[in-house]
Every structure is written in structure tokens, then in C-alpha cells.
mmCIF file of C-alpha atoms and ligand atoms in Angstrom:
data_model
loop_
_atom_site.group_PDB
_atom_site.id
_atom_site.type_symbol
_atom_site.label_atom_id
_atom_site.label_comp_id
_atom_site.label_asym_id
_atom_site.label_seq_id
_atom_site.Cartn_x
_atom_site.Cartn_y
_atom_site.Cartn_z
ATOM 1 C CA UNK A 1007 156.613 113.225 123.801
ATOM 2 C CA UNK A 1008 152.876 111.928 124.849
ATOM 3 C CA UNK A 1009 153.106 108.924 127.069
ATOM 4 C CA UNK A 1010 152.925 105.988 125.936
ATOM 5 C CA UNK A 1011 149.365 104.199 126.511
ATOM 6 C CA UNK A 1012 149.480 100.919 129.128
ATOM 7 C CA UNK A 1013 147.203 97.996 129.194
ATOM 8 C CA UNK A 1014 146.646 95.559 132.024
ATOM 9 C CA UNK A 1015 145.278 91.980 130.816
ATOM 10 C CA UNK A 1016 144.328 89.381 132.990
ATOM 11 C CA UNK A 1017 145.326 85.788 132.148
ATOM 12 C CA UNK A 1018 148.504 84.834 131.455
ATOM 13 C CA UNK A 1019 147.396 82.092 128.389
ATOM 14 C CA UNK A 1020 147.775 81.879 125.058
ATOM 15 C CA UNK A 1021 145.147 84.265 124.277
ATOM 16 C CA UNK A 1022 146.863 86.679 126.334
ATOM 17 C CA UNK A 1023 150.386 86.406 124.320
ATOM 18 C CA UNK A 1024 148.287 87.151 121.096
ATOM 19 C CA UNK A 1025 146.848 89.886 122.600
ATOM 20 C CA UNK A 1026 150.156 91.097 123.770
ATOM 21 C CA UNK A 1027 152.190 90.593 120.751
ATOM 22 C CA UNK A 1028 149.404 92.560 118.441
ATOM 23 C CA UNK A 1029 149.785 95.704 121.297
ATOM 24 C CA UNK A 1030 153.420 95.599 120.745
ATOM 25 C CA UNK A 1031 153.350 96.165 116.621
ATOM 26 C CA UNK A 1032 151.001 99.284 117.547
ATOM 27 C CA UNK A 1033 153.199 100.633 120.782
ATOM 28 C CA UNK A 1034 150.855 99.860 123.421
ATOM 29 C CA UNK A 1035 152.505 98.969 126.404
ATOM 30 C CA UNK A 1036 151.025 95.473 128.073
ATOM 31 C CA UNK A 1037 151.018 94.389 131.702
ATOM 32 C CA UNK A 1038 149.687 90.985 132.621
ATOM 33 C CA UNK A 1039 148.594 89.907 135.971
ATOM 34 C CA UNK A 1040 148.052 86.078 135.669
ATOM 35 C CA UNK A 1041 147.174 83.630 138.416
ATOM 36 C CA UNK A 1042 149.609 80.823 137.001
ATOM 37 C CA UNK A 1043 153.660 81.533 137.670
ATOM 38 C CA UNK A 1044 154.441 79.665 134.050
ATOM 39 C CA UNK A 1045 151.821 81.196 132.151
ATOM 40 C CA UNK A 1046 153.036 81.740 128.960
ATOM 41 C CA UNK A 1047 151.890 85.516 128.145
ATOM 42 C CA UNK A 1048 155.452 86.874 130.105
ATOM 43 C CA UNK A 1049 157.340 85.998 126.973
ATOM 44 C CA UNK A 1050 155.428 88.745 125.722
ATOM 45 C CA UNK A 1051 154.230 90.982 127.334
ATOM 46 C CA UNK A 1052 156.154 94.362 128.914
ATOM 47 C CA UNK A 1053 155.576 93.166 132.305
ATOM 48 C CA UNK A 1054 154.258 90.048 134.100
ATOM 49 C CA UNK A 1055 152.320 89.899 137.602
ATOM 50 C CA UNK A 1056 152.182 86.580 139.044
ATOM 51 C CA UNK A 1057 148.687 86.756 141.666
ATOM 52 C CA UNK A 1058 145.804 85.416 142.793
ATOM 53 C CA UNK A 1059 142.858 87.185 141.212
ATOM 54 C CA UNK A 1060 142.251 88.965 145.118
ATOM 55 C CA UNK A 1061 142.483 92.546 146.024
ATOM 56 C CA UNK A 1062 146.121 92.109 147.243
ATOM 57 C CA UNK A 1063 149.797 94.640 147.109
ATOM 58 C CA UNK A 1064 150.497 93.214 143.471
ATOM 59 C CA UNK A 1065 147.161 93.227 142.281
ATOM 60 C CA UNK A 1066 147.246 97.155 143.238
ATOM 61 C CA UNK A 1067 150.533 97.431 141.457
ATOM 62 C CA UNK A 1068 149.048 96.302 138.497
ATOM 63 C CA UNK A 1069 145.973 98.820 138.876
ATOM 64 C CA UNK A 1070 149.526 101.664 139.287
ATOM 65 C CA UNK A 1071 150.897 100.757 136.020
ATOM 66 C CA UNK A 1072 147.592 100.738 133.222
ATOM 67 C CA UNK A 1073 145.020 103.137 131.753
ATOM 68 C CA UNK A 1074 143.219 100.216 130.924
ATOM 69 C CA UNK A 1075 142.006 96.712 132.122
ATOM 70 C CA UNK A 1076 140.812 94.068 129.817
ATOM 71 C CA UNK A 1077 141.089 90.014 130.442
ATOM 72 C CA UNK A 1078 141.716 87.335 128.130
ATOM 73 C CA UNK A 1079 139.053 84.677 129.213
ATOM 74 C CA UNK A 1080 135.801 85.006 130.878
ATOM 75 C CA UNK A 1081 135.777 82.634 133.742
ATOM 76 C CA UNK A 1082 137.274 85.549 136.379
ATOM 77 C CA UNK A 1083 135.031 86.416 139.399
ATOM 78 C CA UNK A 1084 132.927 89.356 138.239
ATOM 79 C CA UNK A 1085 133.541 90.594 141.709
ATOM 80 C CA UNK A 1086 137.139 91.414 141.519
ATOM 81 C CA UNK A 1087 136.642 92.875 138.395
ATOM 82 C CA UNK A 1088 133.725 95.201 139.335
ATOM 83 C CA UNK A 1089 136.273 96.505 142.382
ATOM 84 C CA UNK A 1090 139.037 96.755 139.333
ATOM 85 C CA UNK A 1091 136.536 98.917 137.767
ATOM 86 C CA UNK A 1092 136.469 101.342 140.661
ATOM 87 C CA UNK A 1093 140.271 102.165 139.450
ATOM 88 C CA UNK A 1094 140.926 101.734 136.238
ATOM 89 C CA UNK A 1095 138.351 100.624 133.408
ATOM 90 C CA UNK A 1096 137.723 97.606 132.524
ATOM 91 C CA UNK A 1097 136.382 96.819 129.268
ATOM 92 C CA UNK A 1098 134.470 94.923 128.042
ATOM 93 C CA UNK A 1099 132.132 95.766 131.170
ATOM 94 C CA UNK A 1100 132.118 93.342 134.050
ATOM 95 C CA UNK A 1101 128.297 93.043 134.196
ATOM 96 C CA UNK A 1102 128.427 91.435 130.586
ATOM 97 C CA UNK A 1103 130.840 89.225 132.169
ATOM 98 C CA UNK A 1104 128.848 88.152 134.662
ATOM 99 C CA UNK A 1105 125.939 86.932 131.722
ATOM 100 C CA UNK A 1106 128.624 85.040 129.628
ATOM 101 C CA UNK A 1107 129.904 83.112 132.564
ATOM 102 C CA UNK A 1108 126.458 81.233 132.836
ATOM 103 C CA UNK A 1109 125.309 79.742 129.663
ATOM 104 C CA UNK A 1110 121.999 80.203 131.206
ATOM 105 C CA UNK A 1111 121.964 84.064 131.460
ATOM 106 C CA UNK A 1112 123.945 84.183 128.093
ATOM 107 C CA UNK A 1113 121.000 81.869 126.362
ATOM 108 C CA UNK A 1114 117.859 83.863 128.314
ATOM 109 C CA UNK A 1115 119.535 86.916 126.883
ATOM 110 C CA UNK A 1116 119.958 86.071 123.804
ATOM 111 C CA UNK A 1117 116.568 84.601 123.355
ATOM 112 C CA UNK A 1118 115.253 87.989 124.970
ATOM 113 C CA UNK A 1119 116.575 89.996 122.145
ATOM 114 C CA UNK A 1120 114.661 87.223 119.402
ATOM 115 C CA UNK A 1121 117.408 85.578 118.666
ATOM 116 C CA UNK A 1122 117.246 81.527 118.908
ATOM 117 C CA UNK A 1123 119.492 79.291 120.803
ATOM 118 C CA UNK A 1124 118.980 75.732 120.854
ATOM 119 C CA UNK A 1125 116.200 74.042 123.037
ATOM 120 C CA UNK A 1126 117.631 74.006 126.789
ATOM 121 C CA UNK A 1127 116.320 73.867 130.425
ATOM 122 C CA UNK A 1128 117.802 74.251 133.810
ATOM 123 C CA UNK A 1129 118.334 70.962 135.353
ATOM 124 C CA UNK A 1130 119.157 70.531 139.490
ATOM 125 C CA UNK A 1131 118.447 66.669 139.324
ATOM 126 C CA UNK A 1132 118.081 63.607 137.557
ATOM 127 C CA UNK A 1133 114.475 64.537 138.190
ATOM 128 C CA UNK A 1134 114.999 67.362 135.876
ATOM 129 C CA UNK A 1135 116.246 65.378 133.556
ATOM 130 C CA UNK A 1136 113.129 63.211 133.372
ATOM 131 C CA UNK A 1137 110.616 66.168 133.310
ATOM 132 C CA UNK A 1138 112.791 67.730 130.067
ATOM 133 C CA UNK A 1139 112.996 64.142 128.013
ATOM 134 C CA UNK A 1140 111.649 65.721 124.967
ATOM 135 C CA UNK A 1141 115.396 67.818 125.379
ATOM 136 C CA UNK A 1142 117.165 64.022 124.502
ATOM 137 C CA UNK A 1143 119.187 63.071 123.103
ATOM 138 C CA UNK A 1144 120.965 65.514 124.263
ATOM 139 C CA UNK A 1145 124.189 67.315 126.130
ATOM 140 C CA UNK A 1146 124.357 68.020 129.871
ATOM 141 C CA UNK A 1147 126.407 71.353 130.168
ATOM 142 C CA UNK A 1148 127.731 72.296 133.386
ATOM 143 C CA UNK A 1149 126.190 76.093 133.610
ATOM 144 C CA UNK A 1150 129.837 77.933 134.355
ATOM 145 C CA UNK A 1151 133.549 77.442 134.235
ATOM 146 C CA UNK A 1152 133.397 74.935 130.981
ATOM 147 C CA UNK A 1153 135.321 74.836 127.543
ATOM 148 C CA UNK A 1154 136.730 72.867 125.220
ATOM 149 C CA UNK A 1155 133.919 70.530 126.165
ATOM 150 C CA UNK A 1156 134.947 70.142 129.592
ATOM 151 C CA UNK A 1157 131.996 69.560 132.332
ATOM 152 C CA UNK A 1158 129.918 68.202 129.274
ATOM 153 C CA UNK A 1159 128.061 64.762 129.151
ATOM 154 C CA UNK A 1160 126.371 62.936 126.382
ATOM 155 C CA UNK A 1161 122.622 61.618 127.379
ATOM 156 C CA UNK A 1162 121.246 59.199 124.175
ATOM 157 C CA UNK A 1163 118.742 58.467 126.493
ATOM 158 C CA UNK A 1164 117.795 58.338 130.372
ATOM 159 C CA UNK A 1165 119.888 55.130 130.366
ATOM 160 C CA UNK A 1166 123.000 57.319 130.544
ATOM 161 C CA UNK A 1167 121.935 58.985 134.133
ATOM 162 C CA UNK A 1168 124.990 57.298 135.899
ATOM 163 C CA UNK A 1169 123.693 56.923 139.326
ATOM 164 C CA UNK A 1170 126.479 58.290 141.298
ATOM 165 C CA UNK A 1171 125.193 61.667 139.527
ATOM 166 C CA UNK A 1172 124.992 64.148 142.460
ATOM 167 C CA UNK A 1173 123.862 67.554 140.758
ATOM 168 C CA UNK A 1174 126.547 69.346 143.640
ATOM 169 C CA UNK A 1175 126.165 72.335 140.685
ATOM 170 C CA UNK A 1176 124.009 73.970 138.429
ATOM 171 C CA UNK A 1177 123.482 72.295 134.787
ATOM 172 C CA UNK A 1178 121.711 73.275 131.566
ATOM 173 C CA UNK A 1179 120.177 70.508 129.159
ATOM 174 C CA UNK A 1180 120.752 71.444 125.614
ATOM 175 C CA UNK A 1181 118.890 69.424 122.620
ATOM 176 C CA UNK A 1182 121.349 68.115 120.465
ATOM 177 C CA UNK A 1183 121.732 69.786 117.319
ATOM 178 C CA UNK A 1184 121.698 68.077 113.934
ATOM 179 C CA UNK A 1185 124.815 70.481 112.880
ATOM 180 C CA UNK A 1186 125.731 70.905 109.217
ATOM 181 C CA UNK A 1187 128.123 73.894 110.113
ATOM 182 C CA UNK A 1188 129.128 75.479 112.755
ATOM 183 C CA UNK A 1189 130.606 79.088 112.447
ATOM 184 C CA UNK A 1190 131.650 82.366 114.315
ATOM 185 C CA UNK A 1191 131.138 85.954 113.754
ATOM 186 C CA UNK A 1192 134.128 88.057 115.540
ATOM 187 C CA UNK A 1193 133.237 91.790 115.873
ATOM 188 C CA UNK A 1194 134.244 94.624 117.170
ATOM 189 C CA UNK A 1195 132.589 97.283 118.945
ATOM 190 C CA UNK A 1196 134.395 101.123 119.546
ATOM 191 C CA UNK A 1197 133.183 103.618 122.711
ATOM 192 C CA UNK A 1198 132.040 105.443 119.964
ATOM 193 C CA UNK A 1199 129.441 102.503 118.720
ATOM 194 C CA UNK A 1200 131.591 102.197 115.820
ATOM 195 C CA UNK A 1201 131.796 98.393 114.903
ATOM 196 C CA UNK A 1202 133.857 96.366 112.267
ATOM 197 C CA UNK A 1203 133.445 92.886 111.463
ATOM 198 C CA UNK A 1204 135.485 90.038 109.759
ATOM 199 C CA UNK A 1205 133.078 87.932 107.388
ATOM 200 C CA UNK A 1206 131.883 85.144 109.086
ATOM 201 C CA UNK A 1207 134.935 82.136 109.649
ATOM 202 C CA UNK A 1208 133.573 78.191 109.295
ATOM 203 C CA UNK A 1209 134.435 75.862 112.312
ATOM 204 C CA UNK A 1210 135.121 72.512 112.676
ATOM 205 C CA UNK A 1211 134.897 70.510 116.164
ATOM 206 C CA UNK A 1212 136.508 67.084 116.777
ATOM 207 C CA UNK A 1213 135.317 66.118 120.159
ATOM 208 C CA UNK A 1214 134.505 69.571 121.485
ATOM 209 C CA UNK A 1215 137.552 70.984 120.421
ATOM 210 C CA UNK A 1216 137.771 73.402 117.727
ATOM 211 C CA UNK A 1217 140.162 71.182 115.404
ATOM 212 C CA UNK A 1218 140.408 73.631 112.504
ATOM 213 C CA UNK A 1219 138.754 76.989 111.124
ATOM 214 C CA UNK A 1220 138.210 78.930 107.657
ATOM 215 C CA UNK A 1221 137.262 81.429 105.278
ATOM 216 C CA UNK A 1222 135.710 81.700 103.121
ATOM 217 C CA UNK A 1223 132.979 79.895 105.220
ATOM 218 C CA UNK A 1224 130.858 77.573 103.330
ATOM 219 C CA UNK A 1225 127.045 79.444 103.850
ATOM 220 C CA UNK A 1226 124.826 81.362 101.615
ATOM 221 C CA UNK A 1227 125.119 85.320 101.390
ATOM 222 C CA UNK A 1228 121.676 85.199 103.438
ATOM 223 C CA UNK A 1229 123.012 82.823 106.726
ATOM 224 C CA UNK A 1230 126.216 85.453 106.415
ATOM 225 C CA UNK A 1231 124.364 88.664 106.474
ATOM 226 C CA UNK A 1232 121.825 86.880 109.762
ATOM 227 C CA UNK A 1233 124.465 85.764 111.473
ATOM 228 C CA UNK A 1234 126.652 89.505 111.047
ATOM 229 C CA UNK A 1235 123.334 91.148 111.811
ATOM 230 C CA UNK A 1236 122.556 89.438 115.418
ATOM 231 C CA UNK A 1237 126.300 89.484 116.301
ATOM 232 C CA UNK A 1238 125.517 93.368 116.036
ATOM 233 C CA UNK A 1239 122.556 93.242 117.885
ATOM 234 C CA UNK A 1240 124.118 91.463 120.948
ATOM 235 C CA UNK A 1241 127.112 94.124 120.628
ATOM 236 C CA UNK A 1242 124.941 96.467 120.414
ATOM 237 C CA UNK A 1243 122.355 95.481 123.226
ATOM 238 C CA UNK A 1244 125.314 95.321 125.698
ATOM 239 C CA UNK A 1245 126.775 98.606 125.061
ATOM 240 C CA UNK A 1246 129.795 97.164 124.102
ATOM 241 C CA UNK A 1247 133.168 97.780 123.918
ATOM 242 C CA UNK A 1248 136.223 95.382 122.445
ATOM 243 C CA UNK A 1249 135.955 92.317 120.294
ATOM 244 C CA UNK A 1250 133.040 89.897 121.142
ATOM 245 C CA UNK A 1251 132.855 86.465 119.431
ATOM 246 C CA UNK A 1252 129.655 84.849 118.888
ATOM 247 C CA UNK A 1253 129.504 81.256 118.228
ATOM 248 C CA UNK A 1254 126.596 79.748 115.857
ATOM 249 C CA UNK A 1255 125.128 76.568 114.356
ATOM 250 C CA UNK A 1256 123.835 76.031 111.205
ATOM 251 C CA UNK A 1257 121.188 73.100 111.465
ATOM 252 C CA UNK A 1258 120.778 70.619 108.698
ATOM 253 C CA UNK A 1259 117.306 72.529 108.172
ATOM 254 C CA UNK A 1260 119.430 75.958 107.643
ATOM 255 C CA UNK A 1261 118.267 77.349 110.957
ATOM 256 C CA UNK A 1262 120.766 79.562 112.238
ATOM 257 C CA UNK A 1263 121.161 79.480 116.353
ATOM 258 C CA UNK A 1264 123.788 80.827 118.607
ATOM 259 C CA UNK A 1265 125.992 78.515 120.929
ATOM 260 C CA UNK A 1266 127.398 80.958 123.170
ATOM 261 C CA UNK A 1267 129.266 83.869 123.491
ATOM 262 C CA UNK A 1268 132.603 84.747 123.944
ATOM 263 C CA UNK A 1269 133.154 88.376 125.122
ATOM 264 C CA UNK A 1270 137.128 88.114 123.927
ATOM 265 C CA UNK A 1271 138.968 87.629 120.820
ATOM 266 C CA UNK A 1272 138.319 83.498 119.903
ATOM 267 C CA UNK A 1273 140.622 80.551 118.469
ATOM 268 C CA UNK A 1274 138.425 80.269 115.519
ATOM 269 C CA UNK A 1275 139.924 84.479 115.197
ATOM 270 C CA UNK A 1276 143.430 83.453 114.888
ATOM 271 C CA UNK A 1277 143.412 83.669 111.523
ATOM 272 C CA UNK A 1278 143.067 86.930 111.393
ATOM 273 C CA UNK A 1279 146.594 87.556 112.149
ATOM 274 C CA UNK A 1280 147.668 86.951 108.566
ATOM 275 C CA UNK A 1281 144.364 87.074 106.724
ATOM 276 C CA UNK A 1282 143.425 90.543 107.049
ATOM 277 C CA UNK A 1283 145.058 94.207 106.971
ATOM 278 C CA UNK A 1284 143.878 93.662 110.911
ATOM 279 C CA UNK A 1285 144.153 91.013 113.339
ATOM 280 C CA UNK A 1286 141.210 90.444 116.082
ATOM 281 C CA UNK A 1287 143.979 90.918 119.074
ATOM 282 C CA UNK A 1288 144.745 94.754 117.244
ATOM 283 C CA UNK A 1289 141.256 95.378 116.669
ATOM 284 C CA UNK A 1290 140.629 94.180 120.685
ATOM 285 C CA UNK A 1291 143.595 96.634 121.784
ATOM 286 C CA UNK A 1292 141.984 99.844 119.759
ATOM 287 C CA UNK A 1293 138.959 99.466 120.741
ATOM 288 C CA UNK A 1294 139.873 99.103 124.582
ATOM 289 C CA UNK A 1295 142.383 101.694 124.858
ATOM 290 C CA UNK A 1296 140.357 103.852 122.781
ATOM 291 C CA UNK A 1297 141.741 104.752 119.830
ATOM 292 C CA UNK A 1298 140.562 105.018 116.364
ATOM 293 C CA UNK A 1299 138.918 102.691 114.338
ATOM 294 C CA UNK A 1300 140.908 101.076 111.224
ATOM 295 C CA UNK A 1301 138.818 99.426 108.680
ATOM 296 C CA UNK A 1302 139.127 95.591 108.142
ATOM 297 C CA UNK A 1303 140.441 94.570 104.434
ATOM 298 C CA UNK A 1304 140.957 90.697 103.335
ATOM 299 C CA UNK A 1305 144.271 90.125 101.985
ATOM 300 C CA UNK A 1306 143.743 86.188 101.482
ATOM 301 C CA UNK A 1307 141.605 83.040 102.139
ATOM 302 C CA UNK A 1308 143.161 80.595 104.878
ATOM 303 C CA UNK A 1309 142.446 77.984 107.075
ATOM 304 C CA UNK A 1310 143.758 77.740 110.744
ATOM 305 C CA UNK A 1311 144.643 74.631 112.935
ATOM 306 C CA UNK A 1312 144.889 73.877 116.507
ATOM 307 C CA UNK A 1313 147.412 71.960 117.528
ATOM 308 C CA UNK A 1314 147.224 70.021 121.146
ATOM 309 C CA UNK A 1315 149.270 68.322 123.038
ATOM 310 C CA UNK A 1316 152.712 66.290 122.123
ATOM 311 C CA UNK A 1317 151.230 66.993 118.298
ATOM 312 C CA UNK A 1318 153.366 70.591 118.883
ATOM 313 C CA UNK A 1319 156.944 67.676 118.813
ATOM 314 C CA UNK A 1320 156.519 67.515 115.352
ATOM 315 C CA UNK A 1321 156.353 71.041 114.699
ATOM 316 C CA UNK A 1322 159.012 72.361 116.539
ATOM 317 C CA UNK A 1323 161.863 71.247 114.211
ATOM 318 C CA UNK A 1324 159.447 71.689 110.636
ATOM 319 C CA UNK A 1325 160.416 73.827 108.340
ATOM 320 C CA UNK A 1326 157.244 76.184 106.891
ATOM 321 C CA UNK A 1327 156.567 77.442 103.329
ATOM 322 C CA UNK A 1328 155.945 80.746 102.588
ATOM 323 C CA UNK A 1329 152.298 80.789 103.487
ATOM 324 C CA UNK A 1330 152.588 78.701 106.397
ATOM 325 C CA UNK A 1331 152.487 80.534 109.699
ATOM 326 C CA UNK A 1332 153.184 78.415 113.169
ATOM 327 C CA UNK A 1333 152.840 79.602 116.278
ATOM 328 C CA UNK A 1334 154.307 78.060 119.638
ATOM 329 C CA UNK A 1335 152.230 79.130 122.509
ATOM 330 C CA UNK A 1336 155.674 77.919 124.550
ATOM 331 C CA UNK A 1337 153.491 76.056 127.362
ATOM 332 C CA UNK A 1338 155.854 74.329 129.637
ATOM 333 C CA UNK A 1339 153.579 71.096 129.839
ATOM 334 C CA UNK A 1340 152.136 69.598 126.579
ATOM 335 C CA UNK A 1341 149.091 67.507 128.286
ATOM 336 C CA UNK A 1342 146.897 65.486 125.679
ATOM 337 C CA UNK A 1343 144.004 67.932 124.516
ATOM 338 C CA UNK A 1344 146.088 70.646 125.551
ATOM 339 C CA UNK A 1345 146.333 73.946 123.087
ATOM 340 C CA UNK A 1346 149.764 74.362 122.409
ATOM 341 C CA UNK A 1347 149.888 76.393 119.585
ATOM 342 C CA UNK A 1348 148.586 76.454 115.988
ATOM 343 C CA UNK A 1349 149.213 76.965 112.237
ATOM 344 C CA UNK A 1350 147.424 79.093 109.646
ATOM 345 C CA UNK A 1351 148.073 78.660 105.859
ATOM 346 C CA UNK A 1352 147.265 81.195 103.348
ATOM 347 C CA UNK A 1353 145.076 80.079 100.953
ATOM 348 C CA UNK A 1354 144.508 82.166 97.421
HETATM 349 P P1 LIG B 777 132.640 75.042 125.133
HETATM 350 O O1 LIG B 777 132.313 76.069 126.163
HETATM 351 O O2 LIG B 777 133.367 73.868 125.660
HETATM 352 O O3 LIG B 777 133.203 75.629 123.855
HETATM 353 P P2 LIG B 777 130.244 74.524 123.548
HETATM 354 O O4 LIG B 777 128.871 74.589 124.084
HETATM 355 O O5 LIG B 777 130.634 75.561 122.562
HETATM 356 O O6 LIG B 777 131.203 74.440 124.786
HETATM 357 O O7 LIG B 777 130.432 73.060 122.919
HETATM 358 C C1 LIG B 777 131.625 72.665 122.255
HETATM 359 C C2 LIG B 777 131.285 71.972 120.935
HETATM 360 O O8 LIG B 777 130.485 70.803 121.181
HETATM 361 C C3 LIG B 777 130.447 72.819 119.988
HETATM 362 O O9 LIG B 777 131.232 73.720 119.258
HETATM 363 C C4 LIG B 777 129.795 71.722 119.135
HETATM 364 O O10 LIG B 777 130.712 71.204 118.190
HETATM 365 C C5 LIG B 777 129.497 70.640 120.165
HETATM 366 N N1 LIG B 777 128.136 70.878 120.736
HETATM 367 C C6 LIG B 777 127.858 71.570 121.861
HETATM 368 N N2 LIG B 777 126.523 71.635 122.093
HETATM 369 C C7 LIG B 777 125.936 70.988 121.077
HETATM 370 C C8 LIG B 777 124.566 70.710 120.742
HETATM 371 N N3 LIG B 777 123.562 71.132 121.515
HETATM 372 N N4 LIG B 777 124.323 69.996 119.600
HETATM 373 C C9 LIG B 777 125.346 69.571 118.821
HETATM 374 N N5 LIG B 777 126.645 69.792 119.077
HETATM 375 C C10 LIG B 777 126.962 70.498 120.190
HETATM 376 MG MG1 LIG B 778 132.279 76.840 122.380
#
């Protein structure tokens, strides 16, 4: 009998359970090394690793037990996974990483390849701020470590410089976008350069947190086919391997720009579970552990909710129709704002 293939993901969250779950159904083995002791992934995966993300005795028993490494959210030092690399590979590569940790190496790249992004400068100052006021109103964006809309401020004007304001790290300045959609393109890119894509899904914030997602999206054929096309050029620019989410607008004025990046399987993906012959977190799994490529079919429209905080008390006990699908990401702490787990519905 050939042995059985093992992955190692790091991040214990919900994104890792998905992940885990969808290796399961296809017999890949999971081992999770996650830097929180509750974190949720251990009710699924084959076996859990509580560590600090440091070159330690458990971190190398992890290395012992996969063929592969992957991760389940961007924000880990690029460091520790470069010196991962040296053992086992890690996909998608560490140095692409290292770009989608700063929105400001994730925008100049992006904007290198032709592609637009909104209007954005680096800002160290209030100074900065002043110098860039054609960029307002706008949104202050810490450069690393945000989501959700965490580490992001509102400026209507330079009224709103508070002036306790200390700049202790780096910030971007983004215009502020008069949205009429915003949407994601989730694709997947083989070692071979193979790459599938799911059409493109519709997304809608409520503040700064993706509140629900769909598909059919709600563009023309021609924003569709743009926004497929430079998902595969970024995939393709990075030499990329596993799924890679790219976030867009759609302006009022039908100009399409990215957001950001998310080299991972994405919320506004979860969908995909039921939607499609497929789901992202399957499609991540083949492509890392290298195996073959299965074409993506639609079996049904649908439309996907988050669900934060105590919101998850009135779901527990619910019961679900037929096309109802709710998912419990069984976090121990329900904090307002908090994901803790989400529904999709089937739509025809
Ligand atoms: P995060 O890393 O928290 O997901 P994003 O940059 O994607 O940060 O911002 C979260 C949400 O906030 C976006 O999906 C969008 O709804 C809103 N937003 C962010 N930047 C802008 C902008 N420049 N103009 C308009 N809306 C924005
Ligand atoms: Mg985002």
C-alpha cells in the first residue's frame, strides 16, 4: 500500500479546520502546528502542535511528520518559514509571503505588472499626511498585520489627525473608493502551471467585515473576464502554487482595481464547499501536495454569511432546511466582531 500523503498547516483558525476537513474527504493526512492552545483546527485535523512559530523540538516534530507545509493566514514571519523551507516545502513560496504581508509591496507589485490599485502613498507622519491631501478623504491602513479592518482609520479631512497620532509604524494612505461592488476572484494555480478558477463571487462589507458573499456576482461578462484575467496574471507572475484570492473593487465609474491579495483560500470562498463539484480548501490541498488537477463544475447559485460573535447563540439550537448549510467554527470565546462560523444557502 503507498503511504499515505501528510500535510503540515500552520494556524490553528477557522481557515485551518476548512482546510483540514476538505484533506480528510480526499485521504490526506493533516498536521497543524498553531501558536494558540484552543485553536479550533484540532477538532479536525489528524494531529495538533501547540508552538510558538520559533525553530524549537515541536516545531521540528512537525517538519518529521509532513511532505508538505502550507499555512492558513499570511501574517507568519517569512523568516521561519524560509528556514521551514530548508526541510520540507512550503507552498505557496515564502518570498510571495513576504509581498502580501505589506500592502505596500503587494500594491507596487501589482501596479508593476499594469494592473491598478487604488491611489495610495506611504505615510511616516502627519506630515505625510499633509503632503498626500489630494489622497482624502481617505483610509489610513496600517502597512502589515491588519484584517477585518483592524489598524484602519477614517480621515474626511485633516481635521481627523488626532494629535496623540505617533506614526510608531509604517502606514499606507489609500483614496477612498466610490465602491459599487466589491468582488473576489479565487484561483488556483498547479506546479505544473495548470490553473482553475471559480467565476468571480460578489462581496458585501459592513464595517470592514465581509458580512455576506455570492454568485452569481452582479458584473458584466467584460468586468468578469478582467478581473479572471489579472487574477491569472498575478498567479502567474509569482510562479505560483495553491489557491490565491484576489480581492477587487468595482468603482461607480466601472473601473476595476485590486484591494489586496490573499495568498490562501478566502471567506468570500466558503461557498465553494457546497456550490461546486470542488471546494477552494480541496482545490488548495491538490495543488500543494501535488496531485492532479480536477476541473471546477457549478452545481448551484448561493449566497454565504458570516456570522460573528454571540450571533452564533441563535444558531446553535436552529434547525436548517435542506439547502441550508451551517458551520460552527467551535471557538471557545464568541467576542463581538468575532468569526464564529457561517451559513451558505443554495440558491437555484
Ligand atoms: P482587510 O485587510 O481588513 O481585509 P481591506 O483593505 O480589504 O482590509 O479593507 C476592508 C474593507 O474596507 C474592504 O473590503 C472595503 O469594503 C473597505 N475599504 C477598504 N479600503 C477602501 C477604500 N480605499 N475605499 C473604499 N472602501 C474601502
Ligand atoms: Mg480585505
Amino acid at each position: 500500500m503507498s503511504k499515505s500523503i501528510s500535510l503540515g498547516v500552520i494556524g490553528g483558525g477557522q481557515l485551518g479546520s476548512l482546510l483540514c476537513a476538505a484533506a480528510k474527504k480526499i485521504e490526506v493526512n493533516t498536521v497543524v502546528l498553531s501558536d494558540d492552545k484552543d485553536g479550533p483546527a484540532q477538532n479536525f485535523c489528524d494531529h495538533f502542535i501547540f508552538s510558538k512559530y520559533e525553530f524549537n523540538q515541536k516545531v521540528k516534530e512537525f517538519i518529521s511528520k509532513v511532505d508538505f507545509i502550507t499555512y492558513e493566514f499570511e501574517n507568519i514571519p517569512v523568516d521561519f518559514l524560509e528556514q521551514l523551507d530548508k526541510e520540507k516545502k512550503v507552498l505557496p513560496y515564502p518570498k510571495i509571503n513576504k509581498i502580501a504581508q505589506s500592502r505596500k509591496l503587494e500594491k507596487t507589485f501589482v501596479n508593476k505588472l499594469g494592473i491598478k490599485t487604488t491611489d495610495w502613498a506611504q505615510i511616516r507622519s502627519a506630515e505625510d499626511i499633509k503632503t498626500n491631501q489630494h489622497l482624502l478623504p481617505g483610509i489610513l491602513k496600517s502597512n502589515t498585520l491588519g484584517y477585518d479592518g483592524k489598524g484602519q482609520f477614517i480621515l474626511n479631512s485633516l481635521d481627523d489627525i488626532k494629535q496623540d497620532w505617533c506614526f510608531t509604524s509604517d502606514y499606507i494612505l489609500e483614496k477612498k473608493v466610490d465602491l459599487k461592488k466589491e468582488i473576489s476572484v479565487v484561483i488556483t494555480r498547479y506546479f505544473d502551471g495548470n490553473i482553475t478558477h471559480y467565476e468571480p463571487i460578489e462581496n458585501v462589507h459592513k464595517n470592514q467585515i465581509l458580512y455576506k458573499s455570492k454568485i452569481p456576482a452582479d458584473i458584466s461578462n467584460k468586468i468578469s473576464e478582467e478581473a479572471i484575467n489579472n487574477a491569472k496574471k498575478i498567479a502567474e507572475n509569482f510562479s505560483y502554487v495553491g489557491v490565491l484570492t484576489v480581492e477587487f473593487f468595482l468603482t461607480q465609474k466601472d473601473e476595476l482595481l485590486v484591494n489586496e491579495l490573499a495568498p490562501r483560500f478566502h471567506n468570500s470562498g466558503h461557498l465553494t464547499i457546497e456550490a461546486f463539484n470542488i471546494s477552494q480548501f480541496e482545490n488548495h490541498v491538490r495543488a500543494v501536495c501535488n496531485l492532479n488537477t480536477k476541473s471546477i463544475e457549478k452545481i448551484s447559485n448561493a449566497e454565504m454569511y458570516n456570522i460573528l460573535g454571540f450571533e452564533i447563540q441563535n444558531y446553535k439550537n436552529k434547525t436548517f432546511k435542506k439547502n441550508e448549510f451551517f458551520y460552527d467554527y467551535l471557538k471557545k470565546d464568541p467576542r463581538e466582531g468575532r468569526k464564529m462560523g457561517h451559513i451558505t444557502i443554495l440558491k437555484d
